[in-house]
Tab-separated table of C-alpha atoms in Angstrom:
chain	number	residue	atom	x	y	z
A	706	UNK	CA	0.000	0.000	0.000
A	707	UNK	CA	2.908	2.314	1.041
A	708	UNK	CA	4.630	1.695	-2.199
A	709	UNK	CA	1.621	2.162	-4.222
A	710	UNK	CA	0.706	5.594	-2.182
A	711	UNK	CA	4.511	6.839	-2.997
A	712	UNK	CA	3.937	5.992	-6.834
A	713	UNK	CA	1.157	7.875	-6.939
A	714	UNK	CA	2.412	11.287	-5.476
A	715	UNK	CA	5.758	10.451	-7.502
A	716	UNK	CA	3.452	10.365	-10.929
A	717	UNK	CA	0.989	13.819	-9.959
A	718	UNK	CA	3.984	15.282	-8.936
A	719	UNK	CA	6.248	15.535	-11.612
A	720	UNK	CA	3.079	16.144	-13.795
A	721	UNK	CA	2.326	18.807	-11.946
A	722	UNK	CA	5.479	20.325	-12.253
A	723	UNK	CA	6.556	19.006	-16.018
A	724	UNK	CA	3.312	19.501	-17.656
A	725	UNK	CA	2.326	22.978	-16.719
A	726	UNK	CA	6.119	23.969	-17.922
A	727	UNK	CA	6.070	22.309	-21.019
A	728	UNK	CA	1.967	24.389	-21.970
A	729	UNK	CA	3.666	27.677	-21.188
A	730	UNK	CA	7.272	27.122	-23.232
A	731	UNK	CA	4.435	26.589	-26.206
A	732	UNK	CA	5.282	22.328	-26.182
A	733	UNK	CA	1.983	20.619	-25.839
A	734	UNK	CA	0.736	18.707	-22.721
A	735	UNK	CA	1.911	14.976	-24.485
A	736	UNK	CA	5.662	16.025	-24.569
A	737	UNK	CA	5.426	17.571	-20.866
A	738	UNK	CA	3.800	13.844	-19.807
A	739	UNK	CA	6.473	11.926	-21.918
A	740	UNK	CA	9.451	13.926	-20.149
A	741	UNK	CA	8.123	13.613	-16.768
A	742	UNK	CA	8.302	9.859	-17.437
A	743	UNK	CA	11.774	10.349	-18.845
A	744	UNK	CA	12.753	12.117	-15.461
A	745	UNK	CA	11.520	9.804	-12.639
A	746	UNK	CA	11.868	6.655	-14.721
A	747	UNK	CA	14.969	4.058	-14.140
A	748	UNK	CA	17.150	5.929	-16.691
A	749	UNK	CA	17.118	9.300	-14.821
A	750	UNK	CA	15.709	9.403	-11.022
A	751	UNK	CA	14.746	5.938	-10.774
A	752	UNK	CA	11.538	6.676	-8.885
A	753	UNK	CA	9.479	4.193	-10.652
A	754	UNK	CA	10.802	0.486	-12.212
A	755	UNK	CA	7.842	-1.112	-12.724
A	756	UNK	CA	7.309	-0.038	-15.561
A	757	UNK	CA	5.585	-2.466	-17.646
A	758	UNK	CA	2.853	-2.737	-14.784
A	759	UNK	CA	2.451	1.206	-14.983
A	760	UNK	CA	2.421	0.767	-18.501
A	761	UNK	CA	-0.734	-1.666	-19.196
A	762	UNK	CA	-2.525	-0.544	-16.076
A	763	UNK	CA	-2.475	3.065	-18.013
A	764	UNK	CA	-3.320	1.411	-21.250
A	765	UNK	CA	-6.702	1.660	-19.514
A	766	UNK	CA	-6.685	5.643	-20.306
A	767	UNK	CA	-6.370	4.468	-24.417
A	768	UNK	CA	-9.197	2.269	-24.116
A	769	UNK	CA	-11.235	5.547	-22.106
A	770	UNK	CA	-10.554	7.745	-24.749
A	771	UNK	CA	-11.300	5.503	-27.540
A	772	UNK	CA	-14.678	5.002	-25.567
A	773	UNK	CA	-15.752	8.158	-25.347
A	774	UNK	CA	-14.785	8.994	-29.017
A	775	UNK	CA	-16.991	6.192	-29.939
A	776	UNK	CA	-20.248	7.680	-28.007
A	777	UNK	CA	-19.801	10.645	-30.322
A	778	UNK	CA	-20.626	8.215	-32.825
A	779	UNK	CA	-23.159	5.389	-34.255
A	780	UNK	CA	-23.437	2.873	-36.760
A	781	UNK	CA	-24.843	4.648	-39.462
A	782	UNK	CA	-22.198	7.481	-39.380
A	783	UNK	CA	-19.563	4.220	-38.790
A	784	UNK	CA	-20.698	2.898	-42.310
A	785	UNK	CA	-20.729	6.613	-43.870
A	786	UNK	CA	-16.713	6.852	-42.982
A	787	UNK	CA	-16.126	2.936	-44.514
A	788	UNK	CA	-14.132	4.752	-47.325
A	789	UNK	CA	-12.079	6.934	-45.187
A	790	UNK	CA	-11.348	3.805	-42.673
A	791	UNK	CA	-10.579	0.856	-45.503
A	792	UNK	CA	-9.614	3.263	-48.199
A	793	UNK	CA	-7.619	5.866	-47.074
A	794	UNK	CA	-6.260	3.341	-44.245
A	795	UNK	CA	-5.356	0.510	-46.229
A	796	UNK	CA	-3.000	2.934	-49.082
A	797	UNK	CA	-1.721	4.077	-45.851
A	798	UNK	CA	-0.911	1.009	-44.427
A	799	UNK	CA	0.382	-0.822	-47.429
A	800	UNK	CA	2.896	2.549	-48.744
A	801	UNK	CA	4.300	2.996	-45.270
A	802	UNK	CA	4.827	-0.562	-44.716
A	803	UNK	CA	6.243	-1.006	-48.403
A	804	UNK	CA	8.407	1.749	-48.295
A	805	UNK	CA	10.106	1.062	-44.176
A	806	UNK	CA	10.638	-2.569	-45.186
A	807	UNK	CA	12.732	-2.057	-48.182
A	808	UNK	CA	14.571	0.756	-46.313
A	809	UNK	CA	15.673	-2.130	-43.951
A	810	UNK	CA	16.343	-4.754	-46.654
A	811	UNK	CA	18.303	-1.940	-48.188
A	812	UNK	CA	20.511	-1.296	-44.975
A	813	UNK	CA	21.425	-5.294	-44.533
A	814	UNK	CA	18.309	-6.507	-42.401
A	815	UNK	CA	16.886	-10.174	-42.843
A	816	UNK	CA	13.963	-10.433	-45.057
A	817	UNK	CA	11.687	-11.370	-41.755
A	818	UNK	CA	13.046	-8.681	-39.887
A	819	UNK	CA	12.719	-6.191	-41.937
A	820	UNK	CA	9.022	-7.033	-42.855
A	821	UNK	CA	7.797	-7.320	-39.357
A	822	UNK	CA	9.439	-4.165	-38.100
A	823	UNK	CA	8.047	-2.416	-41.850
A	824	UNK	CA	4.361	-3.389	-40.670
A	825	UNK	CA	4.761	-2.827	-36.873
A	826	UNK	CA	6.554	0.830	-37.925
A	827	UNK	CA	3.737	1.667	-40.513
A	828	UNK	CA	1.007	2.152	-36.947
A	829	UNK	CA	0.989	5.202	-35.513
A	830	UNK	CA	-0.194	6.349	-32.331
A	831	UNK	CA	-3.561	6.780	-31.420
A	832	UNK	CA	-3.064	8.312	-28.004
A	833	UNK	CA	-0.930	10.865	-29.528
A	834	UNK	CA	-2.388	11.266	-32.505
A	835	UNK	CA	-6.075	12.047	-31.040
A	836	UNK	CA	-4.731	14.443	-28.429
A	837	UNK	CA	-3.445	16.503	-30.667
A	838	UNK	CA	-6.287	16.772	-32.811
A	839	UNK	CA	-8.529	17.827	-29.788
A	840	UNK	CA	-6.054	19.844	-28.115
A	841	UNK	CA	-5.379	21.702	-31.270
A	842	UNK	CA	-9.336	21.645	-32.440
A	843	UNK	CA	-8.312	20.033	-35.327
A	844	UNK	CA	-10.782	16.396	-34.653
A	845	UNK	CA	-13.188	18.378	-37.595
A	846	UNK	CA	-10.935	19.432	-40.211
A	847	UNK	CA	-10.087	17.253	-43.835
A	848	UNK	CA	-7.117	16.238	-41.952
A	849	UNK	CA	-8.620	14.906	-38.128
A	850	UNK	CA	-11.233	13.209	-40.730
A	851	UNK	CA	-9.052	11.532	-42.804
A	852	UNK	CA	-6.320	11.087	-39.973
A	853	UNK	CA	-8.988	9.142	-37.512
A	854	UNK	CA	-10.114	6.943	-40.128
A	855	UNK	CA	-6.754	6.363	-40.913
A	856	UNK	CA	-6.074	5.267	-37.441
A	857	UNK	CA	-9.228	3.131	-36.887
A	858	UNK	CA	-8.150	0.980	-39.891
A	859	UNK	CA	-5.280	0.611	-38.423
A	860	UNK	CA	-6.632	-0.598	-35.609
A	861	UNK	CA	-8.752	-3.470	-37.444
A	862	UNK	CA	-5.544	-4.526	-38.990
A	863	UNK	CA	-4.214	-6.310	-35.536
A	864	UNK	CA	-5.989	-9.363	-36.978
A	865	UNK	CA	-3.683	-9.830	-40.017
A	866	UNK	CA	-0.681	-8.682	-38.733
A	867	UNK	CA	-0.766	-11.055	-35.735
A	868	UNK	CA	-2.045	-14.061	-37.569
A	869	UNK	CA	0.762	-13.617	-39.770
A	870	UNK	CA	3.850	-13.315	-37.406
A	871	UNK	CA	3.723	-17.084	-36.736
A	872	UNK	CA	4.375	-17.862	-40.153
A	873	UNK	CA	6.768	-15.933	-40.622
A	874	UNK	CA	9.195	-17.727	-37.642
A	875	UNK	CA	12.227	-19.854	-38.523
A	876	UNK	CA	10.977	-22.589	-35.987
A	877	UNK	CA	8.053	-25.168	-35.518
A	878	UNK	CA	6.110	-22.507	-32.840
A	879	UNK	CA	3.316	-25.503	-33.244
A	880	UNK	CA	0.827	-23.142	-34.503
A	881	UNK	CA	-0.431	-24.280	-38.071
A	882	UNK	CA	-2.192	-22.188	-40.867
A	883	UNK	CA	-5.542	-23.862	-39.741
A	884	UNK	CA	-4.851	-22.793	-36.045
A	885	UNK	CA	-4.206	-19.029	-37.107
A	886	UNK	CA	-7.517	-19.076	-39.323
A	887	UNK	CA	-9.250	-20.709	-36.377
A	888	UNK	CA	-8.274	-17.975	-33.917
A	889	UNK	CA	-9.177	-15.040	-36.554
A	890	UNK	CA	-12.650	-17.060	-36.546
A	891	UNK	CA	-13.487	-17.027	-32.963
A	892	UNK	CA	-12.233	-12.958	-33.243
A	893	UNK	CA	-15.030	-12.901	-35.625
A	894	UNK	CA	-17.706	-14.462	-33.509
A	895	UNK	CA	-16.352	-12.373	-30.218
A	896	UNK	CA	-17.095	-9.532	-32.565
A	897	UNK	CA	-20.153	-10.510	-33.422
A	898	UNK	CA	-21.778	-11.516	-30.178
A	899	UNK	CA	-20.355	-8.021	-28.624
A	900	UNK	CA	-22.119	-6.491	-31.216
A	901	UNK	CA	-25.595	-8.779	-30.501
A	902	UNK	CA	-25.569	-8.021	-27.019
A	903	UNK	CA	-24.729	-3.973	-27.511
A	904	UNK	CA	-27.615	-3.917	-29.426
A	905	UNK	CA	-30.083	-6.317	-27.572
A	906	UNK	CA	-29.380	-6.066	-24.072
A	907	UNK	CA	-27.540	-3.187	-23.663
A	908	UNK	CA	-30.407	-0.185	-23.106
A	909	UNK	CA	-32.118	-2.517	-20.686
A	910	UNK	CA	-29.358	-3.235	-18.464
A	911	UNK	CA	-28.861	0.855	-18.644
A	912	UNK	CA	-32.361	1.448	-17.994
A	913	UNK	CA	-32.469	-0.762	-14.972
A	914	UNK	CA	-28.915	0.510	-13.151
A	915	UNK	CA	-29.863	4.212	-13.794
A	916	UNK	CA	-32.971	4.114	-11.274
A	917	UNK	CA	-32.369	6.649	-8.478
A	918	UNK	CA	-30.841	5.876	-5.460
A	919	UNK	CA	-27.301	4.563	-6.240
A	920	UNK	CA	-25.952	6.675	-8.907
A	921	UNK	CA	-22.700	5.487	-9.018
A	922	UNK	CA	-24.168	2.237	-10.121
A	923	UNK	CA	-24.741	3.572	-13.392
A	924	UNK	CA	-21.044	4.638	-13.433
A	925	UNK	CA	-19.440	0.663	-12.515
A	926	UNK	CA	-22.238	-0.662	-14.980
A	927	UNK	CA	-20.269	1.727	-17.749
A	928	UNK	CA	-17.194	0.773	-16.909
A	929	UNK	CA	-17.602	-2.476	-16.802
A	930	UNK	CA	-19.053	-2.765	-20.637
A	931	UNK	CA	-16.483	-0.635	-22.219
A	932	UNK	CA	-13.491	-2.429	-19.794
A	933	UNK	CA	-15.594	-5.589	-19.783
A	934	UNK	CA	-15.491	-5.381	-24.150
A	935	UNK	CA	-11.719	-4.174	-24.297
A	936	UNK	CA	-10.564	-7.429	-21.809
A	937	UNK	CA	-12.529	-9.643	-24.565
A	938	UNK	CA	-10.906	-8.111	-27.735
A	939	UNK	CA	-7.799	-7.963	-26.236
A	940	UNK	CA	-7.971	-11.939	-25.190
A	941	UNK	CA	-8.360	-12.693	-29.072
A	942	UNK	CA	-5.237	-10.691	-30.312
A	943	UNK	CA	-7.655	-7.574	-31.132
A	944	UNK	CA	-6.899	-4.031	-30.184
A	945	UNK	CA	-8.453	-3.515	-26.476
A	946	UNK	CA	-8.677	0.417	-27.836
A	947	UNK	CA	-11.172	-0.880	-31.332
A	948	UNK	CA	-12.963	-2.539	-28.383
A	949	UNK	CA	-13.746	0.614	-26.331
A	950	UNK	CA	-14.167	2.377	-29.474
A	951	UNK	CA	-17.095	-0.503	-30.787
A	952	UNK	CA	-18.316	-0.426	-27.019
A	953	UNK	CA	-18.712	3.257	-27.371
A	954	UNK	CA	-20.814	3.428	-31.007
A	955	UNK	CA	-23.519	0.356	-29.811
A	956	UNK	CA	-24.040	2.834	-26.404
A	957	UNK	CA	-24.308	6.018	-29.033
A	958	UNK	CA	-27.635	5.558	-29.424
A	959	UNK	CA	-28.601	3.934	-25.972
A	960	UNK	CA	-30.300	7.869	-24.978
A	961	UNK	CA	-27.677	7.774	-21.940
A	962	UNK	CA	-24.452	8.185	-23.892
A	963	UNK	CA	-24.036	12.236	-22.036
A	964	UNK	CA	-24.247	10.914	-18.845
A	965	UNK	CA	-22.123	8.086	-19.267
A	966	UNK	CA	-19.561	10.446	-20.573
A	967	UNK	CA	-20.092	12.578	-17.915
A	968	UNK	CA	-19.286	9.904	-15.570
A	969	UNK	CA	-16.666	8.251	-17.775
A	970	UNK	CA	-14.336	11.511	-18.680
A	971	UNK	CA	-12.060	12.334	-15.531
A	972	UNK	CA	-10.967	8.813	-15.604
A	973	UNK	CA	-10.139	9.149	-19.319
A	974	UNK	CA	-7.613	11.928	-18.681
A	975	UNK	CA	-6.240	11.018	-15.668
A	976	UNK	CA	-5.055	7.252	-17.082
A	977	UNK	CA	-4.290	8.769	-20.255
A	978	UNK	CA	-1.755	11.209	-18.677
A	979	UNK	CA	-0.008	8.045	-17.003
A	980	UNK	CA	0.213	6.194	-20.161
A	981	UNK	CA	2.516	9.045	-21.603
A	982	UNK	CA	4.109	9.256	-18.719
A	983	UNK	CA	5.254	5.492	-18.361
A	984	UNK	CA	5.914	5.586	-22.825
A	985	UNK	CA	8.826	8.222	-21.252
A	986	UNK	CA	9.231	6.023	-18.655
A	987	UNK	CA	10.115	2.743	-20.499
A	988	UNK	CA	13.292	4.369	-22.550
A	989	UNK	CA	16.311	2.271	-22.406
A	990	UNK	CA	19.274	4.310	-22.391
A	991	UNK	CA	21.469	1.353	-22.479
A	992	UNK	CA	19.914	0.241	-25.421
A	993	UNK	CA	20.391	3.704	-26.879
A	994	UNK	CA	24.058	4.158	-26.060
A	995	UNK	CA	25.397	0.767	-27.024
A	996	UNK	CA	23.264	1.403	-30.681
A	997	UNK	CA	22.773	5.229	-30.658
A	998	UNK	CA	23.685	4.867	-34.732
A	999	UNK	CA	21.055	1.996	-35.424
A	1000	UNK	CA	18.415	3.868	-33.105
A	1001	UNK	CA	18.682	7.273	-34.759
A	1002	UNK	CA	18.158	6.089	-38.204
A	1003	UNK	CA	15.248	3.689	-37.532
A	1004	UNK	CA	13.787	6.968	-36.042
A	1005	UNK	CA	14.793	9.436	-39.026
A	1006	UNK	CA	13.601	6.636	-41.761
A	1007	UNK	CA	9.823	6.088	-39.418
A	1008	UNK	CA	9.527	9.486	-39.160
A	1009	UNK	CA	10.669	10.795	-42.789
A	1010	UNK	CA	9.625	7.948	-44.425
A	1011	UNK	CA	5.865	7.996	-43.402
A	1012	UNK	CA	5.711	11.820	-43.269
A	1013	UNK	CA	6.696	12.118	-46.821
A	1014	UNK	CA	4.098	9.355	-47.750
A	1015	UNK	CA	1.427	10.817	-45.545
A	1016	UNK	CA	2.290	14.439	-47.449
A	1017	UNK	CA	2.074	12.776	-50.716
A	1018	UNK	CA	-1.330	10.734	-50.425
A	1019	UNK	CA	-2.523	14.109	-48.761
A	1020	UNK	CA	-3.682	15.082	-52.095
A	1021	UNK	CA	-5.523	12.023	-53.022
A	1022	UNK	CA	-6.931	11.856	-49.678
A	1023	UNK	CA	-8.588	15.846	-50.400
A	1024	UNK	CA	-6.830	17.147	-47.539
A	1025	UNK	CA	-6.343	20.932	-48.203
A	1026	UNK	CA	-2.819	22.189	-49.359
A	1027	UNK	CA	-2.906	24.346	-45.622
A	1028	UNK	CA	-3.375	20.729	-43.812
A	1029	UNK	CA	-1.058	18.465	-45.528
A	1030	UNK	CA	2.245	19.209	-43.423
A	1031	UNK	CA	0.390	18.916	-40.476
A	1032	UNK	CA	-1.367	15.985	-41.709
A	1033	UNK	CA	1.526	13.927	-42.489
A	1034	UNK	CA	3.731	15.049	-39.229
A	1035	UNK	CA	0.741	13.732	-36.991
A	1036	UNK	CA	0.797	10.433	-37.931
A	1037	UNK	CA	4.879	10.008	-38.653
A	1038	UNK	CA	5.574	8.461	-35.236
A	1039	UNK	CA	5.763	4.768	-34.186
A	1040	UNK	CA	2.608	3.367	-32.691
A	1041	UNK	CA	1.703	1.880	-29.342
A	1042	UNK	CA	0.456	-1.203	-30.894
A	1043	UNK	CA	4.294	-1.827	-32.366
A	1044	UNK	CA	5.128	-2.719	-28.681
A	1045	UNK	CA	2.775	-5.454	-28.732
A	1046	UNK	CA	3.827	-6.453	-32.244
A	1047	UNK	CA	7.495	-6.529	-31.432
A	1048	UNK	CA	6.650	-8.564	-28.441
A	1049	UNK	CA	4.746	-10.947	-30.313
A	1050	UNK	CA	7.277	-11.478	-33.093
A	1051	UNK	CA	9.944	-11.967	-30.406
A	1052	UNK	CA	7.715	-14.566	-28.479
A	1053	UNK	CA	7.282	-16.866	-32.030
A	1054	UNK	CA	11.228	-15.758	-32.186
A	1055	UNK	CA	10.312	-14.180	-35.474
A	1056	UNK	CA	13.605	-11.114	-34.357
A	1057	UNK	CA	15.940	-11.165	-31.993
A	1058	UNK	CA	16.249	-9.250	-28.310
A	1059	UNK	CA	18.414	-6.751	-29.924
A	1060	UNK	CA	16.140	-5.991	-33.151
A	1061	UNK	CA	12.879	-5.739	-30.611
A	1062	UNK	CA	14.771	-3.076	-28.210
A	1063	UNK	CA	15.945	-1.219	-31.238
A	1064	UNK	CA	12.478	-1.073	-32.792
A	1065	UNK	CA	10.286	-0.444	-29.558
A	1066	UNK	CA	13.226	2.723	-28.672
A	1067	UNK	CA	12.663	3.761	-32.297
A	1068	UNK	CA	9.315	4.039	-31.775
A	1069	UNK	CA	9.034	5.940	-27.998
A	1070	UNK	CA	11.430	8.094	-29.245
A	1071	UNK	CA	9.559	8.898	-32.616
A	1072	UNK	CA	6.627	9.901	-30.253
A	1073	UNK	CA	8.897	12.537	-28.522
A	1074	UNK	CA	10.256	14.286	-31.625
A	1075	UNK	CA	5.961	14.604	-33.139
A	1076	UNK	CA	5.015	17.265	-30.703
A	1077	UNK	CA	8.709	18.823	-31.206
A	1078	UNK	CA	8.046	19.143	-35.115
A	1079	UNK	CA	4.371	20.196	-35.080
A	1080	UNK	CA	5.617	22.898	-32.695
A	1081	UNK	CA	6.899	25.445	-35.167
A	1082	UNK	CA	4.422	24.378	-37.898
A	1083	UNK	CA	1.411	25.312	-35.616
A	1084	UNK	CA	3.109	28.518	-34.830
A	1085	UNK	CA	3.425	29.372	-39.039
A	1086	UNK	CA	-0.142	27.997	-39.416
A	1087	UNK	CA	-2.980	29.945	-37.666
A	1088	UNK	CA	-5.605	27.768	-38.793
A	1089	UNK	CA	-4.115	24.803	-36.615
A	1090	UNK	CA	-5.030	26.901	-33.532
A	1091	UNK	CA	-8.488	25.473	-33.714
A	1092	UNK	CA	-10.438	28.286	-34.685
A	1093	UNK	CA	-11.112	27.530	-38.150
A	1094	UNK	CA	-12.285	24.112	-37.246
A	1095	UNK	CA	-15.117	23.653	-35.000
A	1096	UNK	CA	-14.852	24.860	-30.965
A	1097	UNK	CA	-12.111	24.878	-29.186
A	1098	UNK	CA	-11.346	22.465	-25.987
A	1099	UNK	CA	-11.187	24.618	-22.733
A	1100	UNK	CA	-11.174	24.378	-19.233
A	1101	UNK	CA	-14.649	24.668	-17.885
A	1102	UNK	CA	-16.148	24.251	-14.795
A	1103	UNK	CA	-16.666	20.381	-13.206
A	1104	UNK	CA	-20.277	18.978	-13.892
A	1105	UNK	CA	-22.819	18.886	-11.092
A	1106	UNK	CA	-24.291	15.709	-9.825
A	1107	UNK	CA	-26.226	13.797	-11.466
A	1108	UNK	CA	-28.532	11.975	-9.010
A	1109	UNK	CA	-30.556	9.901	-11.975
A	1110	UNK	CA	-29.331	8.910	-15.569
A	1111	UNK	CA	-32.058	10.357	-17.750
A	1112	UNK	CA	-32.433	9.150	-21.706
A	1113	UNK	CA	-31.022	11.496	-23.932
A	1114	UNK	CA	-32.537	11.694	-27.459
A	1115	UNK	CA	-30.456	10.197	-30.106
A	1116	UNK	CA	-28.290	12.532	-32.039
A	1117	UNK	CA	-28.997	12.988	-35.567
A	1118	UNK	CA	-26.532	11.613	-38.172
A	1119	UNK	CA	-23.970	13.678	-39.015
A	1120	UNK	CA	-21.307	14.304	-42.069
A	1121	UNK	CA	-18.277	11.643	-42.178
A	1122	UNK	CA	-16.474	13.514	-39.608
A	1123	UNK	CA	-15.486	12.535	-35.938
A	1124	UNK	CA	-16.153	13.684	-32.927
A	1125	UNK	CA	-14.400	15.984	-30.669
A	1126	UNK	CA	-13.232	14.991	-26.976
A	1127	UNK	CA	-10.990	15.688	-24.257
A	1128	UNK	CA	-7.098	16.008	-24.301
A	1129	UNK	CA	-4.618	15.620	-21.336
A	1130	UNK	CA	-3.631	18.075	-20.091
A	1131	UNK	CA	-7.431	19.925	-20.285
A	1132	UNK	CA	-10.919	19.496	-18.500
A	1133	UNK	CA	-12.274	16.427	-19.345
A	1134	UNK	CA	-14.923	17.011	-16.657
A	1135	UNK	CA	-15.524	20.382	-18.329
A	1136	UNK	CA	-16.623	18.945	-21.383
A	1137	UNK	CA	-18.490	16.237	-20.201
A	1138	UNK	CA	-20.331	19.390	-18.713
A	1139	UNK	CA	-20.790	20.778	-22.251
A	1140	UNK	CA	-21.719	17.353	-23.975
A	1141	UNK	CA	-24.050	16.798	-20.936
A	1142	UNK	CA	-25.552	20.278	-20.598
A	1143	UNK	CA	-27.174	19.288	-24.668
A	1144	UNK	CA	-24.331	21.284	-26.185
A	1145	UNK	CA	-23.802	19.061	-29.483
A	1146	UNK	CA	-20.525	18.481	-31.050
A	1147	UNK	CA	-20.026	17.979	-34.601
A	1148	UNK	CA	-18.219	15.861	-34.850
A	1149	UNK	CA	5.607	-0.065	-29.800
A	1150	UNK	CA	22.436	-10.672	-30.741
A	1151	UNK	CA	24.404	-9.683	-33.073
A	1152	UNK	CA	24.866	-6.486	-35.473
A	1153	UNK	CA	22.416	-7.729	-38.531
A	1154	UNK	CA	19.722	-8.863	-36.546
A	1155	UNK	CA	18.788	-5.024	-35.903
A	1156	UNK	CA	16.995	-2.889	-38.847
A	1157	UNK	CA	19.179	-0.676	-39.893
């Protein structure tokens, strides 16, 4: 208990010192959580060393803000972005990936390493990636269209890309064609039967917990779906965050989707803030000073590589010639999925230690020089202040008690456009105010094991 108490002052204190520095020398709230990490991790300070606990407990504050993204939403506006997600997503996917793998082939890499760390490369990060759209305003532009969609596909293609890593591995791992099809099937039916009950039993269960008395009730019985549906996606290889996000569009249209938000938001930002603070947390300094060389260029290639992509299928994608630099920076970083990709292509022994440590560096590192090179683009670029493009996120006032969930009416269906949410760093709470008060919002050896 002791320890746990001292972990948690350790973590609000150096946010509460970092963060508020970083806002007023014009850096974002991301790169002040990501630093603090840096500073009391086991590299620096050595506060905090457990960080791979820290790290999947705040995984939670992913899965939160996918959640709450996804209330903004329902299925009919879902189907109306199906050409942003599998279009736009899957030229994304396929030039990034393309384009990192030969880079590695090019630079000596084995065929199997450079493929895996080409697809696990080609993610980028959610987390940071939606932050910065909200913090900037940006969620209802071309670009936080297209960018979102982008990101969702890229979430649906954790199926794929680990049903393929098996067979890709040197060795007998015992796991046959038939087994990998079988466990994409049972994904399927998960999928399905999440998507049954959201539908069926879903409102009842909401109607019955929101009866007055115990209010915060309502507020376990919300948790538990969207945590409940993330722990089932996430137990059949699929990303935890599509889960929250799917849990979030079937309670869209439930008629309690403000309140839940209401109740659901201060949780989001809170865990969210801890999951950049243990990405800064888990750098490996060893790793970077034995293979600085390596660990550099993996990061140069990710991010110049997919940045010049991103800027080039800008165009196709109709993003606006004032958007496309911003556009391609926001999604030129690693992802948090390439840790889990890494680890599960070192598991089936698909790369080696070394190539997985250079990699999963490459990629935390990638996330600390985004905010860096947005930074003097959003200073050139007025319109990325936020207010050309929809209402601006701002610290508001906490939302009052809510003694009884009441219905609210559906929303209408809007344009292929997501929604807008909290970012770290901001008043969640306030805006579950706003969304609550009826205020509508438009919407991770030896030398040649290692790329590079």
């Amino acid at each position: 208990m002791k320890g746990l108490l001292f972990h948690f002052v350790v973590f609000l204190g150096a946010a509460l010192v970092v963060v508020p520095l970083s806002l007023r020398l014009g850096f974002g709230a991301v790169l002040g959580y990501l630093l603090a990490g840096v500073l009391i991790g086991p590299s620096v300070m050595r506060l905090v060393s457990n960080v791979d606990d820290i790290l999947h407990f705040s995984e939670l504050g992913i899965v939160l803000m996918m959640f709450v993204i996804g209330l903004e939403m329902n299925v009919e506006r879902l189907w109306a972005m199906r050409r942003t997600i599998f279009g736009y997503g899957g030229m994304q996917m396929l030039l990034c990936a393309g384009l990192l793998t030969a880079i590695f082939l090019l630079f000596g890499s084995p065929w199997r390493i450079a493929l895996t760390a080409g697809l696990a490369l080609a993610l980028s990060s959610t987390a940071m990636a939606v932050s910065d759209l909200q913090q900037g305003g940006q969620m209802n532009t071309r670009a936080g269209e297209v960018a979102f969609g982008i990101l969702l596909f890229q979430d649906l293609a954790a199926i794929p890309l680990i049903a393929l890593l098996p067979l890709l591995s040197p060795l007998d791992t015992g796991a046959s064609t038939a087994d990998n099809w079988l466990a994409a099937g049972k994904a399927l039916a998960m999928l399905a039967a999440v998507v049954l009950v959201g539908r069926v039993a879903l409102r009842r269960g909401l109607a019955i917990v929101s009866r007055p008395g115990a209010p915060e009730i309502f507020t376990a019985f919300a948790l538990l779906w969207v945590i409940g549906v993330a722990l089932l996606f996430h137990s059949v290889h699929l990303s935890s965050s599509l889960g929250a996000f799917l849990a979030g569009v079937l309670l869209a249209d439930s008629g309690y989707q403000r309140q839940v938000e209401a109740d659901i938001a201060p949780f989001k930002g809170l865990l969210l803030g801890l999951f950049f603070i243990a990405i800064g947390m888990s750098i490996d300094f060893n790793v970077l000073m034995h293979d600085t060389r390596r660990v550099l260029v993996v990061v140069a290639a990710v991010v110049g590589i997919k940045a010049a992509a991103l800027w080039l299928l800008a165009r196709r994608f109709d993003v606006p010639r004032e958007q496309r630099a911003y556009f391609a920076l926001l999604l030129s970083q690693g992802g948090e999925f390439a840790f889990v990709v890494m680890a599960s292509a070192l598991a089936v022994r698909v790369v080696e230690p070394r190539a997985s440590a250079i990699v999963t560096l490459a990629v935390v590192l990638s996330m600390i020089a985004t905010p860096l090179l947005l930074l003097p683009l959003r200073r050139r670029l007025p319109v990325l202040s936020g207010a050309a493009a929809g209402p601006e996120v701002v610290p508001e006032a906490a939302p009052k008690a809510v003694p009884q969930a009441v219905p609210d009416a559906t929303p209408d269906v809007a344009s292929d456009a997501p929604p807008q949410a909290g970012a770290p760093g901001l008043s969640a709470s306030g805006e579950a105010a706003r969304s609550h008060a009826g205020t509508s919002r438009a919407s991770t050896a030896d030398g040649t094991d290692a790329p590079g």
